[in-house]
PDB file of C-alpha atoms and ligand atoms in Angstrom:
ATOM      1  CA  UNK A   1      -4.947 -33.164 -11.125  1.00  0.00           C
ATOM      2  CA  UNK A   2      -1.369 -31.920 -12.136  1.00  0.00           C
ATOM      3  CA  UNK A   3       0.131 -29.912  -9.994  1.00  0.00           C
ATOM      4  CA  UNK A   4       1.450 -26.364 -11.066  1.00  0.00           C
ATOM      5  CA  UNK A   5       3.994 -24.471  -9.464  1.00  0.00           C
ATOM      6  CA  UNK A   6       1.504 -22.162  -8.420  1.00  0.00           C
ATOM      7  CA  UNK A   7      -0.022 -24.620  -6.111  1.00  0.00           C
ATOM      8  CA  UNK A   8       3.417 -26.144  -5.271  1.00  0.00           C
ATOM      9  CA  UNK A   9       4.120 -22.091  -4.003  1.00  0.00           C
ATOM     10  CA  UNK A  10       0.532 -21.947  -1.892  1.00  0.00           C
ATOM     11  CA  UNK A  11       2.098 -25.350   0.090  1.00  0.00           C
ATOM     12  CA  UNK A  12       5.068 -23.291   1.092  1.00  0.00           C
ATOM     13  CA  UNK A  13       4.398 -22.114   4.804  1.00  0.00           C
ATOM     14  CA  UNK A  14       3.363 -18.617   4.564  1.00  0.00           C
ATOM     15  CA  UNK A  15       6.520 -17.476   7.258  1.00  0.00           C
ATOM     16  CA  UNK A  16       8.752 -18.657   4.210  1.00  0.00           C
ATOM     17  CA  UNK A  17       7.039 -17.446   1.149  1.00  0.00           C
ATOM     18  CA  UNK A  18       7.057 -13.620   3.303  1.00  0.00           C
ATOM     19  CA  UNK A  19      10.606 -14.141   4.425  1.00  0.00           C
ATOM     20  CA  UNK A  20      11.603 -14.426   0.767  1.00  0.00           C
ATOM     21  CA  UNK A  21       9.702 -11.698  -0.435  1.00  0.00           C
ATOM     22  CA  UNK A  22      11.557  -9.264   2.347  1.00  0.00           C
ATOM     23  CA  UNK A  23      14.549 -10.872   0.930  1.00  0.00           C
ATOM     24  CA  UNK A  24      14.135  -9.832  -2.692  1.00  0.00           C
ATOM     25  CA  UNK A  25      12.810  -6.557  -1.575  1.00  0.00           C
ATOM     26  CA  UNK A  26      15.946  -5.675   0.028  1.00  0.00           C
ATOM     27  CA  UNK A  27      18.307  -7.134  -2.496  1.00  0.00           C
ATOM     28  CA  UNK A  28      16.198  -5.337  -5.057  1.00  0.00           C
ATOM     29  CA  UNK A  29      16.827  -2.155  -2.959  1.00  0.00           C
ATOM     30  CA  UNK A  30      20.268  -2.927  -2.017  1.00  0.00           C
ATOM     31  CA  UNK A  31      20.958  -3.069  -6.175  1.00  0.00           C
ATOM     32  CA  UNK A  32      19.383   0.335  -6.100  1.00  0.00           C
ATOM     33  CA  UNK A  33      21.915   2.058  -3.794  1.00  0.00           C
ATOM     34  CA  UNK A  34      19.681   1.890  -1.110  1.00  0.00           C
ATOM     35  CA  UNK A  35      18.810   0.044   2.502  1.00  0.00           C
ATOM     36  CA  UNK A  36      16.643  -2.379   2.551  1.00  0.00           C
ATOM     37  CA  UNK A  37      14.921  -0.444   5.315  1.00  0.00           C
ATOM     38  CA  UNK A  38      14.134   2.465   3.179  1.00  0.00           C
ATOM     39  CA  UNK A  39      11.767  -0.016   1.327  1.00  0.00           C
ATOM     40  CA  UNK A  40       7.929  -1.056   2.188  1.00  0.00           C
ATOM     41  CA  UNK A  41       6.451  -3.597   1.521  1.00  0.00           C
ATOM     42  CA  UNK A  42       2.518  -3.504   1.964  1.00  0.00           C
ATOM     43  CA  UNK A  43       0.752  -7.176   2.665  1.00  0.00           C
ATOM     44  CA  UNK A  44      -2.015  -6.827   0.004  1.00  0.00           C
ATOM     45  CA  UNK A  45      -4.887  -9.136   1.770  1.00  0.00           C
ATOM     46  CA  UNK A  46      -7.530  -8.951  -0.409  1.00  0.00           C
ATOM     47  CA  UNK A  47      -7.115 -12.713  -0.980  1.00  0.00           C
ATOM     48  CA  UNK A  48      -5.784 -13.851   2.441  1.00  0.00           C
ATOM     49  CA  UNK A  49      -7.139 -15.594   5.038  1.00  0.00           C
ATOM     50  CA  UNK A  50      -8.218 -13.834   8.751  1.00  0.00           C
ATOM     51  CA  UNK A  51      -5.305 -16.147  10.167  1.00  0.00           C
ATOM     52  CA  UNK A  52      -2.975 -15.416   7.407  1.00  0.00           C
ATOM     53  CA  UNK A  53      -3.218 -11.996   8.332  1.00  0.00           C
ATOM     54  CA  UNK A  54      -2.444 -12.942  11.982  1.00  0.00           C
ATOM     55  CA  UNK A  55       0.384 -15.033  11.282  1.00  0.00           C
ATOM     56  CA  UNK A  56       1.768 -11.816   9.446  1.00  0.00           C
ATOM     57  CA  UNK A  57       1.426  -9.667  12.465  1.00  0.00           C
ATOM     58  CA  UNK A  58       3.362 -12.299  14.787  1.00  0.00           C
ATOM     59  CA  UNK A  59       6.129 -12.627  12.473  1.00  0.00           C
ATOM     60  CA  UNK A  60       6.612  -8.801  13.078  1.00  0.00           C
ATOM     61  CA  UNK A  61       4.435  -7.085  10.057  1.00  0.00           C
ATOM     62  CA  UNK A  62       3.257  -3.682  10.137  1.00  0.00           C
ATOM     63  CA  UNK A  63       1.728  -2.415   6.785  1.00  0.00           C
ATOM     64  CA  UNK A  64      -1.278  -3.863   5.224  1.00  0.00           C
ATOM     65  CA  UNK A  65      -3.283  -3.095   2.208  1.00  0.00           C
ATOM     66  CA  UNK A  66      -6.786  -3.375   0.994  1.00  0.00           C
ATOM     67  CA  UNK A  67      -7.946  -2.363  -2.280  1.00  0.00           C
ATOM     68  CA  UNK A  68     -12.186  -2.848  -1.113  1.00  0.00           C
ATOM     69  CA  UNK A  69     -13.480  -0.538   1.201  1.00  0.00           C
ATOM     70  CA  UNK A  70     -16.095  -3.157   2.566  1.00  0.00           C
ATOM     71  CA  UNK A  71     -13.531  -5.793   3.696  1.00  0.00           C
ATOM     72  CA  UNK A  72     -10.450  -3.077   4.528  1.00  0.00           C
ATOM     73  CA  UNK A  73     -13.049  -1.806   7.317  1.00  0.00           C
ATOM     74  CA  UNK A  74     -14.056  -5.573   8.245  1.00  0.00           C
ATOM     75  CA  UNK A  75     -10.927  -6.790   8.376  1.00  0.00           C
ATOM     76  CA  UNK A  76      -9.035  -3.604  10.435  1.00  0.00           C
ATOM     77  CA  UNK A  77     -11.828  -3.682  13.066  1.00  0.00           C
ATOM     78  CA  UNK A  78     -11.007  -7.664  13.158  1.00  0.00           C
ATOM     79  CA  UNK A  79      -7.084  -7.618  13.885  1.00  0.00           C
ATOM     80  CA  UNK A  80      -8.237  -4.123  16.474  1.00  0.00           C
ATOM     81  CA  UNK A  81     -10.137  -6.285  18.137  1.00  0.00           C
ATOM     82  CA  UNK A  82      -8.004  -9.697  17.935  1.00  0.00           C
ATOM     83  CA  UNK A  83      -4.320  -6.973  19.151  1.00  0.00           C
ATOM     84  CA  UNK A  84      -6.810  -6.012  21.687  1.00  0.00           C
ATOM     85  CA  UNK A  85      -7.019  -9.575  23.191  1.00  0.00           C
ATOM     86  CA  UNK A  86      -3.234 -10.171  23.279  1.00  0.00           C
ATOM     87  CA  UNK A  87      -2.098  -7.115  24.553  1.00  0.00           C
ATOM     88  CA  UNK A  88      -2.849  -5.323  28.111  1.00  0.00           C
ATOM     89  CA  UNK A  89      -2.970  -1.936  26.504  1.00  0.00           C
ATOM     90  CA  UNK A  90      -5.819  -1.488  23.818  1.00  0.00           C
ATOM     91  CA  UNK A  91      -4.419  -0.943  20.781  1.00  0.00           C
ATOM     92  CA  UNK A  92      -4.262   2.618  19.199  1.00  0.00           C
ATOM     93  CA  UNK A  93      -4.083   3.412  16.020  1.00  0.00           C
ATOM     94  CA  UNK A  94      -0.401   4.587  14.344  1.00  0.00           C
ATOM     95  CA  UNK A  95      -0.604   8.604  13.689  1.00  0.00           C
ATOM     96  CA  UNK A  96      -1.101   9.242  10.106  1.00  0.00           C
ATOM     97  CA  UNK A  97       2.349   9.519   8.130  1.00  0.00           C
ATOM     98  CA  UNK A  98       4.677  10.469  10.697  1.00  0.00           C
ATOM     99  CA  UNK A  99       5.874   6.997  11.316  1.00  0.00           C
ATOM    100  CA  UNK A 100       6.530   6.147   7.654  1.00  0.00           C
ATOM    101  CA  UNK A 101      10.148   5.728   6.869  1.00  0.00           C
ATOM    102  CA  UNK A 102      11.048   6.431  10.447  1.00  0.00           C
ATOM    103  CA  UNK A 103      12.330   3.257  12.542  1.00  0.00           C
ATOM    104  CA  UNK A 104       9.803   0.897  13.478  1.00  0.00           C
ATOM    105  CA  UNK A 105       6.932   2.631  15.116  1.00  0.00           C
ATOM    106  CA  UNK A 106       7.784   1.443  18.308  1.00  0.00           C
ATOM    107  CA  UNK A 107      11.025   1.541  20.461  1.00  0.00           C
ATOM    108  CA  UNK A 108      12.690  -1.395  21.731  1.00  0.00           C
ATOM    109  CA  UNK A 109      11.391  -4.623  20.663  1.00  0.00           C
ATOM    110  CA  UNK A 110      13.648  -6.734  18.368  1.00  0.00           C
ATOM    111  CA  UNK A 111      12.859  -6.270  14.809  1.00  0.00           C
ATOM    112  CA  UNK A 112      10.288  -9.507  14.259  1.00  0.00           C
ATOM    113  CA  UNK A 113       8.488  -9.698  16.852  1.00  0.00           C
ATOM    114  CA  UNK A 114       4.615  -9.186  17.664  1.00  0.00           C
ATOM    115  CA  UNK A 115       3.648  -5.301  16.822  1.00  0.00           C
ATOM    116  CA  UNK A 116       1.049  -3.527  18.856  1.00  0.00           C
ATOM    117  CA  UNK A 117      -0.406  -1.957  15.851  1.00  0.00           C
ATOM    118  CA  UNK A 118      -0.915  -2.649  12.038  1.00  0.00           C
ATOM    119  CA  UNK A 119      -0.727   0.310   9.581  1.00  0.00           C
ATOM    120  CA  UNK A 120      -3.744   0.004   6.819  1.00  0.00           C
ATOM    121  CA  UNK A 121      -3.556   1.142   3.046  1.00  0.00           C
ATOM    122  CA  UNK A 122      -6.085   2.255   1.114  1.00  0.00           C
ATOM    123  CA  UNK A 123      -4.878   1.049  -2.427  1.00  0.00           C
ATOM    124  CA  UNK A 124      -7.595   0.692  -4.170  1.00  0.00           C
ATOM    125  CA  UNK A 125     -10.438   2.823  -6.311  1.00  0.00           C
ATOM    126  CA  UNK A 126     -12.413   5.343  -3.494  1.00  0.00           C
ATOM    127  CA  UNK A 127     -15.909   6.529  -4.153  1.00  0.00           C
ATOM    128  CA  UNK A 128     -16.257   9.429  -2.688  1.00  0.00           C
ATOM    129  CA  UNK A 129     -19.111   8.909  -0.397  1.00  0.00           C
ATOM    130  CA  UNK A 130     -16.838   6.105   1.364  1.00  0.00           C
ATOM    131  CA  UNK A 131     -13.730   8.718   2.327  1.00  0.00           C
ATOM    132  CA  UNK A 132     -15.134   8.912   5.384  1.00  0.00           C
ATOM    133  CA  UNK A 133     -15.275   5.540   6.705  1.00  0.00           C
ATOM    134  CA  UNK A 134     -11.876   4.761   4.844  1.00  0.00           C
ATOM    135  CA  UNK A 135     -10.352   7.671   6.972  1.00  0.00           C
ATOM    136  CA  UNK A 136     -11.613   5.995  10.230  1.00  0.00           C
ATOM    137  CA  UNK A 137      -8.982   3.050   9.872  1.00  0.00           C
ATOM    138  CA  UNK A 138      -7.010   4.065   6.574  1.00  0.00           C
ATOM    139  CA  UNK A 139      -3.116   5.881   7.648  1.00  0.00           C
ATOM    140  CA  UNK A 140      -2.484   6.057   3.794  1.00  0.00           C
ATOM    141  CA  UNK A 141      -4.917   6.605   1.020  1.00  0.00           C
ATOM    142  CA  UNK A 142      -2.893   5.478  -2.244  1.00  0.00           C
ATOM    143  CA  UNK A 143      -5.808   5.950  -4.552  1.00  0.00           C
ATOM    144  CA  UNK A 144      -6.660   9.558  -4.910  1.00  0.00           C
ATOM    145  CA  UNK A 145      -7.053  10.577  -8.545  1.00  0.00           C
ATOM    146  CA  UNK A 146      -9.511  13.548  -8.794  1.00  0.00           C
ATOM    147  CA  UNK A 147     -10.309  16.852  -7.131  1.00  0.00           C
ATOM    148  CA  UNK A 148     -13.225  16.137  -6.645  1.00  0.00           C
ATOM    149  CA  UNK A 149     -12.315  13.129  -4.155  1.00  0.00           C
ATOM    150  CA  UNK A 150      -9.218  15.395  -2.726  1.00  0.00           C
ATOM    151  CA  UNK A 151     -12.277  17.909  -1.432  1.00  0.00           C
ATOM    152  CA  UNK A 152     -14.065  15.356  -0.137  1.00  0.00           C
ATOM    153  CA  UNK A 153     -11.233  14.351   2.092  1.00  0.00           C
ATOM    154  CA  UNK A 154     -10.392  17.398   2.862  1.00  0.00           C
ATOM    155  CA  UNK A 155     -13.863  18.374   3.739  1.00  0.00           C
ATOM    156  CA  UNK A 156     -13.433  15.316   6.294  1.00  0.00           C
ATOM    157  CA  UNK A 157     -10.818  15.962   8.221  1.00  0.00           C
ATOM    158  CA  UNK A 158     -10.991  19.650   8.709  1.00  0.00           C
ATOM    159  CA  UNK A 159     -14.377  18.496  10.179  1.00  0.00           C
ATOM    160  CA  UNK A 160     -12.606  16.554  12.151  1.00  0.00           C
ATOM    161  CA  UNK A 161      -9.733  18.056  12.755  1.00  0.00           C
ATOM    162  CA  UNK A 162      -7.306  15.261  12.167  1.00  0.00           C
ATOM    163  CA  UNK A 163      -4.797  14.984   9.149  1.00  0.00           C
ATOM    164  CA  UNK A 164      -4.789  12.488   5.831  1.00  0.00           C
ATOM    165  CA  UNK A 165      -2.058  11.417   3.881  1.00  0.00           C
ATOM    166  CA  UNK A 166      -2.668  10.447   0.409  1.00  0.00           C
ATOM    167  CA  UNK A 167      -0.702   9.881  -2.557  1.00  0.00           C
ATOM    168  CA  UNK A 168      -1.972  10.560  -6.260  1.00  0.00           C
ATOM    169  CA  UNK A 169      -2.629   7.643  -8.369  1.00  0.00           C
ATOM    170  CA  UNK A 170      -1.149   8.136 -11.747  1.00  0.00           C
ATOM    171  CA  UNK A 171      -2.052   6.036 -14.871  1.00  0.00           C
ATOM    172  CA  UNK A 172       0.742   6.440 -16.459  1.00  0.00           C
ATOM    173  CA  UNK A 173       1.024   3.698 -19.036  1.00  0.00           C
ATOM    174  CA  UNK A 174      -2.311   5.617 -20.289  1.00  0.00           C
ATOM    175  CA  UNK A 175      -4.421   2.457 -20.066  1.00  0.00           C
ATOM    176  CA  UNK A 176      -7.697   3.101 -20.734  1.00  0.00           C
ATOM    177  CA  UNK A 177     -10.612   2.023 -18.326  1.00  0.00           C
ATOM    178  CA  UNK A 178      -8.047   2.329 -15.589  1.00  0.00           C
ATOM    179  CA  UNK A 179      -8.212   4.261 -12.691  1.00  0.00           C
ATOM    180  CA  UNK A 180      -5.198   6.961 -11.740  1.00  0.00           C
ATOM    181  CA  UNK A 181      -4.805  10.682 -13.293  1.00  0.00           C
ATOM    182  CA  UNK A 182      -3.606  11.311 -16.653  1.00  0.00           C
ATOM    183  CA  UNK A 183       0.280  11.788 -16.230  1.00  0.00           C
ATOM    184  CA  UNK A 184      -0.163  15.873 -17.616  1.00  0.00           C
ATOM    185  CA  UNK A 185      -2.448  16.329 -15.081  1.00  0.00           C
ATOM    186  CA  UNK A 186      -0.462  14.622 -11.452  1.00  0.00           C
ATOM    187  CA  UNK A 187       1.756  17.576 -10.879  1.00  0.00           C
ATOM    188  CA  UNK A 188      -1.489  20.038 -10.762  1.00  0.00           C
ATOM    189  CA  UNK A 189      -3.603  17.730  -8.611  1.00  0.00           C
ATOM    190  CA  UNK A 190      -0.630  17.258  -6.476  1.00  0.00           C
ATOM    191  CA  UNK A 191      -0.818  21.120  -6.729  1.00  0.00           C
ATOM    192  CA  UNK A 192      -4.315  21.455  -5.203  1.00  0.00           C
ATOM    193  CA  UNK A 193      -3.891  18.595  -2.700  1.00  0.00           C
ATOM    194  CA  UNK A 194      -0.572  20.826  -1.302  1.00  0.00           C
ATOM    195  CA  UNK A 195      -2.608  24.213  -0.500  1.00  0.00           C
ATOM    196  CA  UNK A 196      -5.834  21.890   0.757  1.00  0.00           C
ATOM    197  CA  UNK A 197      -5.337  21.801   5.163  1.00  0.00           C
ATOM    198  CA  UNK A 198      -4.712  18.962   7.196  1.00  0.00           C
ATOM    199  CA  UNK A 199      -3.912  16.915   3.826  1.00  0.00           C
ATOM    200  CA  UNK A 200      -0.529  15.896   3.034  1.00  0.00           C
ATOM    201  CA  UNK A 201       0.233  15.159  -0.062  1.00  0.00           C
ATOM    202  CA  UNK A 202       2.780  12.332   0.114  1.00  0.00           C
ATOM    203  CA  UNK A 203       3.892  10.976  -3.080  1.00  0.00           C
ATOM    204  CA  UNK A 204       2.699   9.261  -6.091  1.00  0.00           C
ATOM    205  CA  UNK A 205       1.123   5.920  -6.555  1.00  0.00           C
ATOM    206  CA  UNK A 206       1.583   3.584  -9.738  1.00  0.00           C
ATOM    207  CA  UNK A 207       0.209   0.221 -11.440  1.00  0.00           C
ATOM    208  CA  UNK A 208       2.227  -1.280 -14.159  1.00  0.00           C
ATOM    209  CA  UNK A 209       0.214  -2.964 -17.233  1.00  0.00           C
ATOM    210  CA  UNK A 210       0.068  -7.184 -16.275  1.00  0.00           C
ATOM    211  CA  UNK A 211       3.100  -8.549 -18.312  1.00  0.00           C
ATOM    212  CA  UNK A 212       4.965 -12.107 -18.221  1.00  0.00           C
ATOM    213  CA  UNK A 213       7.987 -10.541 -18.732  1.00  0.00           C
ATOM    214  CA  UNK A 214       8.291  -7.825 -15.610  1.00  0.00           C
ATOM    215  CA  UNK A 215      11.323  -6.323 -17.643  1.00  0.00           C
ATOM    216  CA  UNK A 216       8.512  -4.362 -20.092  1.00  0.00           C
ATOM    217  CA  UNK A 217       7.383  -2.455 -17.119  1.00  0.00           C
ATOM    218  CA  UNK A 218      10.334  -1.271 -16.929  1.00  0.00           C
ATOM    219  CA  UNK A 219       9.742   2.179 -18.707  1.00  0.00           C
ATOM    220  CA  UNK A 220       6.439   2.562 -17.084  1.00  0.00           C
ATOM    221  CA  UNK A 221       8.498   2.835 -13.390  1.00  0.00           C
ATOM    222  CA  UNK A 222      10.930   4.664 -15.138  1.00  0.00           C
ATOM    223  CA  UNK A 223       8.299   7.582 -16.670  1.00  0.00           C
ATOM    224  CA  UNK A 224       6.379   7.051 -12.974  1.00  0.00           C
ATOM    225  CA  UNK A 225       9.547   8.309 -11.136  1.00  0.00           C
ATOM    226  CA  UNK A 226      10.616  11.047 -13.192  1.00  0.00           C
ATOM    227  CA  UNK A 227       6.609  12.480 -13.105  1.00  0.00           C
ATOM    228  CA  UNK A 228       7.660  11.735  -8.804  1.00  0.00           C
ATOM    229  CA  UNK A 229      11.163  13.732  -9.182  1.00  0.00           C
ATOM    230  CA  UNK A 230       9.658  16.373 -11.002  1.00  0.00           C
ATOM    231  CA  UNK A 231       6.760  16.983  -9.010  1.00  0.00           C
ATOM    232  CA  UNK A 232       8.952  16.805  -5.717  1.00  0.00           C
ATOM    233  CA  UNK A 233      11.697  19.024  -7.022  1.00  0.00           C
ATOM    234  CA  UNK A 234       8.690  21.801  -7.519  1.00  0.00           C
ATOM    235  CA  UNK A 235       9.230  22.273  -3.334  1.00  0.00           C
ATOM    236  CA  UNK A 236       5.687  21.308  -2.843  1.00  0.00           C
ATOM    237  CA  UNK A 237       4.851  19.252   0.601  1.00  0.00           C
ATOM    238  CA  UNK A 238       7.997  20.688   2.561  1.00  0.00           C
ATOM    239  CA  UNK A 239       9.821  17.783   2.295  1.00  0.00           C
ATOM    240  CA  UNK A 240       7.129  14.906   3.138  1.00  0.00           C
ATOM    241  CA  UNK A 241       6.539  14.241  -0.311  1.00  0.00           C
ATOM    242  CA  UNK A 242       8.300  11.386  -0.748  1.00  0.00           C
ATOM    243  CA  UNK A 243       6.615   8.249  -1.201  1.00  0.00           C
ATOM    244  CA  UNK A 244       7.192   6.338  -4.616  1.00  0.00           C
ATOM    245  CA  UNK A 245       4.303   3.164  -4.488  1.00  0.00           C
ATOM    246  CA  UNK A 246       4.589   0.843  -7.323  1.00  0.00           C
ATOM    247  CA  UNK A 247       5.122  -2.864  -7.996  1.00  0.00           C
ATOM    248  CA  UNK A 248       3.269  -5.876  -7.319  1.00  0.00           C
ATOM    249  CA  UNK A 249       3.701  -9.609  -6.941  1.00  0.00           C
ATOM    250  CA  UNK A 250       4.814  -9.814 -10.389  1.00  0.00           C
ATOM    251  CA  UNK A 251       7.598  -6.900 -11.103  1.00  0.00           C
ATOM    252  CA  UNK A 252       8.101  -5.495  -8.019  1.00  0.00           C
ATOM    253  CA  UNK A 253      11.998  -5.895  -7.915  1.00  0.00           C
ATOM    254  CA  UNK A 254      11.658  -3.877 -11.053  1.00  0.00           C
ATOM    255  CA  UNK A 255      10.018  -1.490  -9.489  1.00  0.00           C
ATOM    256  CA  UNK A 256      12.194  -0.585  -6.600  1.00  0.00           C
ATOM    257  CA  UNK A 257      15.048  -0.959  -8.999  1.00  0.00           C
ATOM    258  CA  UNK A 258      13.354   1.952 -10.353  1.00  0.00           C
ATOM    259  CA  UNK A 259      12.959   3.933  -6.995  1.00  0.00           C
ATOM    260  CA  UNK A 260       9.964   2.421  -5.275  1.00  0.00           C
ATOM    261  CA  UNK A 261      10.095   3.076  -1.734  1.00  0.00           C
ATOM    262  CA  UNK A 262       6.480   1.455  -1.402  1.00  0.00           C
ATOM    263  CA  UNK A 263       5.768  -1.961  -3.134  1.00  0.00           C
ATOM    264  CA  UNK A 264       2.255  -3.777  -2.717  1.00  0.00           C
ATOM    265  CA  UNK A 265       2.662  -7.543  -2.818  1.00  0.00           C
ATOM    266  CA  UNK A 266      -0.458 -10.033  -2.232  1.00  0.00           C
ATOM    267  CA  UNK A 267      -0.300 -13.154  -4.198  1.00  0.00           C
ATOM    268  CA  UNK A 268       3.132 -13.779  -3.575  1.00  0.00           C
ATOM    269  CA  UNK A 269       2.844 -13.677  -0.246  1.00  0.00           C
ATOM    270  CA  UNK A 270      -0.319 -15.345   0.857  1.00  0.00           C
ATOM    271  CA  UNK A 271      -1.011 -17.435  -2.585  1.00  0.00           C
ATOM    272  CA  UNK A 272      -2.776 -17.396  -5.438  1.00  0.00           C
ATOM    273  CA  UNK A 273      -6.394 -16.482  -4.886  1.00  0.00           C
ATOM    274  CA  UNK A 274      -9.063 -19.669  -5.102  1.00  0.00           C
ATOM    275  CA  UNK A 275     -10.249 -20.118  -8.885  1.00  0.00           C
ATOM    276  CA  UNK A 276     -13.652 -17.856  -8.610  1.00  0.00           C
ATOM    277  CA  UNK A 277     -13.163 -15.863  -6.130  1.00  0.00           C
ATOM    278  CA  UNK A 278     -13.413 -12.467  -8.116  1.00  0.00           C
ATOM    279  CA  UNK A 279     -13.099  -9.558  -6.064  1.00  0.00           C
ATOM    280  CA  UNK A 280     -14.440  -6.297  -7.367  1.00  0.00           C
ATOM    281  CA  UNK A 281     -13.001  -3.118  -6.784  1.00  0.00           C
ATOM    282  CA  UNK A 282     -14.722  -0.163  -5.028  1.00  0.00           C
TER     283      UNK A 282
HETATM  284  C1  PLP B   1      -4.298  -6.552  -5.643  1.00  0.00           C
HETATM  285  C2  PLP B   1      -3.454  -5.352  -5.689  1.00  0.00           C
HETATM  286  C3  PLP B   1      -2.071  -5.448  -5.467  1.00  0.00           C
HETATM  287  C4  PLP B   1      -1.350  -6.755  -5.207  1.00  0.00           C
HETATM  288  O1  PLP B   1      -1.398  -7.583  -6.326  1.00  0.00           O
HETATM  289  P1  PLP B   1      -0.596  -8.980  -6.378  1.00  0.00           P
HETATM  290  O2  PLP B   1      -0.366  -9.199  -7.802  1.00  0.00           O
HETATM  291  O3  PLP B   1      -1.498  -9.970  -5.750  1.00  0.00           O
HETATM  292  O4  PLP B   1       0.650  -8.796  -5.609  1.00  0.00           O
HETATM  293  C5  PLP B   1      -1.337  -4.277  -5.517  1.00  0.00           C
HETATM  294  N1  PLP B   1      -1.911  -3.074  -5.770  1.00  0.00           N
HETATM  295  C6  PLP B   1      -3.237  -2.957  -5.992  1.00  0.00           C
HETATM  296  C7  PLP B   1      -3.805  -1.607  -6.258  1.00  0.00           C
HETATM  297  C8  PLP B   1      -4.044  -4.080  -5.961  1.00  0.00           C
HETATM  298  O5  PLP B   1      -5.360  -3.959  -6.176  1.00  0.00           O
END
């Protein structure tokens, strides 16, 4: 068997292959007139391994993303559970929003070491009769494309009295049989989502067409952050909305060049996923 760079990448320890990932994040942002701080990157770990995942955590990681509903609530219950175990304080979840873009939610520590919580994405396509298990463990729905999904979240948490944030997915290369919003219709959904209680609309959320050449997504971040200035500079979400997330494994230095402040990066941190393993979305 030859061996690709691909699988000369998955035999890099994972501590190195995520140290170099922060690194071009924050050169990426640094290029951008920003601090590297001002920049998230989300573990994607629909293809990692459970201990993957834990080595993440004990090198100091915080945000992680699932784009299945199934495995997002099988794997947050898992590292609950595991946190649990290696802490004297059970773990409790981080407050919706509040702690994004502040310091590390936690005081103290030195940046690196073990957190006592994880902060789970929802990134990918929601059904609407799964909002309410997704809410149970989710700080961050990315994903939220329709009104009809915006009531049902809303309908949840008033219930429950306890408060969502969730970004509106725009598709706005136009692809068809892609999830997201038309781009003419983000600001008014963004809109609704504003006047809805206890949900706070936080930003936009964006996926680039695949390309070889990251370069020719270039535009699509580009129309994706003036549809994000423009809906911002309306004065709707007093000032909390103001989360960019876009870029993946394969442009996502583009994409903060651009003004993501949230990038979503799997395979290029935990490896290329095993040939077969398909994962469907929902
Ligand atoms: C899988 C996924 C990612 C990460 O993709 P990689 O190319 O593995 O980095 C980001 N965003 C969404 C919505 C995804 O489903």
């Amino acid at each position: 068997m030859t061996t690709t760079l691909e699988q000369t990448k998955r035999d890099e320890p994972l501590s190195e292959r995520y140290e170099r990932i922060k690194d071009r994040a924050a050169e990426a942002a640094i290029r951008s007139g920003r601090r590297p701080e001002d920049v998230i990157v989300v573990a994607v770990t629909k293809h990692a391994e459970p201990d993957q995942i834990r080595e993440l955590i004990r090198l100091g990681h915080i945000d992680f993303g699932e784009n299945r509903v199934q495995q997002l609530l099988q794997r947050a219950a898992m590292i609950d559970e595991w946190l649990g175990r290696h802490q004297a304080m059970p773990s409790a979840r981080i407050p919706a929003g509040e702690t994004l873009f502040s310091e590390r939610p936690r005081g103290g520590e030195p940046a690196g070491s073990m957190p006592d919580r994880v902060r789970w994405h929802m990134i990918g396509h929601l059904q609407r009769n799964k909002v309410r298990k997704v809410l149970e463990v989710s700080r961050l729905i990315h994903s939220v494309d329709s009104l009809r999904l915006a009531e049902e979240i809303q309908q949840f948490v008033v219930k429950r009295d306890v408060e969502a944030d969730v970004l509106v997915q725009v598709n706005v290369a136009g692809e068809e049989q892609k999830y997201g919003c038309a781009v003419p219709a983000a600001m008014h959904l963004a809109e609704q989502l504003d006047t809805m209680i206890n949900v706070r609309v936080r930003g936009l959320m964006a996926i680039a067409p695949f390309t070889e050449d990251p370069e020719q997504t270039r535009p699509i971040f580009a129309r994706a952050r003036e549809l994000f200035e423009e809906i911002r500079d309306s004065g709707l979400g007093e000032g909390a909305f103001n989360i960019l997330s876009m870029g993946m494994s394969g442009d996502f230095e583009v994409a903060i060049e651009e003004g993501a402040n949230i990038v979503r990066v799997g395979s290029s941190i935990f490896g290329e996923r095993e040939p077969g393993d398909e994962g469907a979305e929902g």
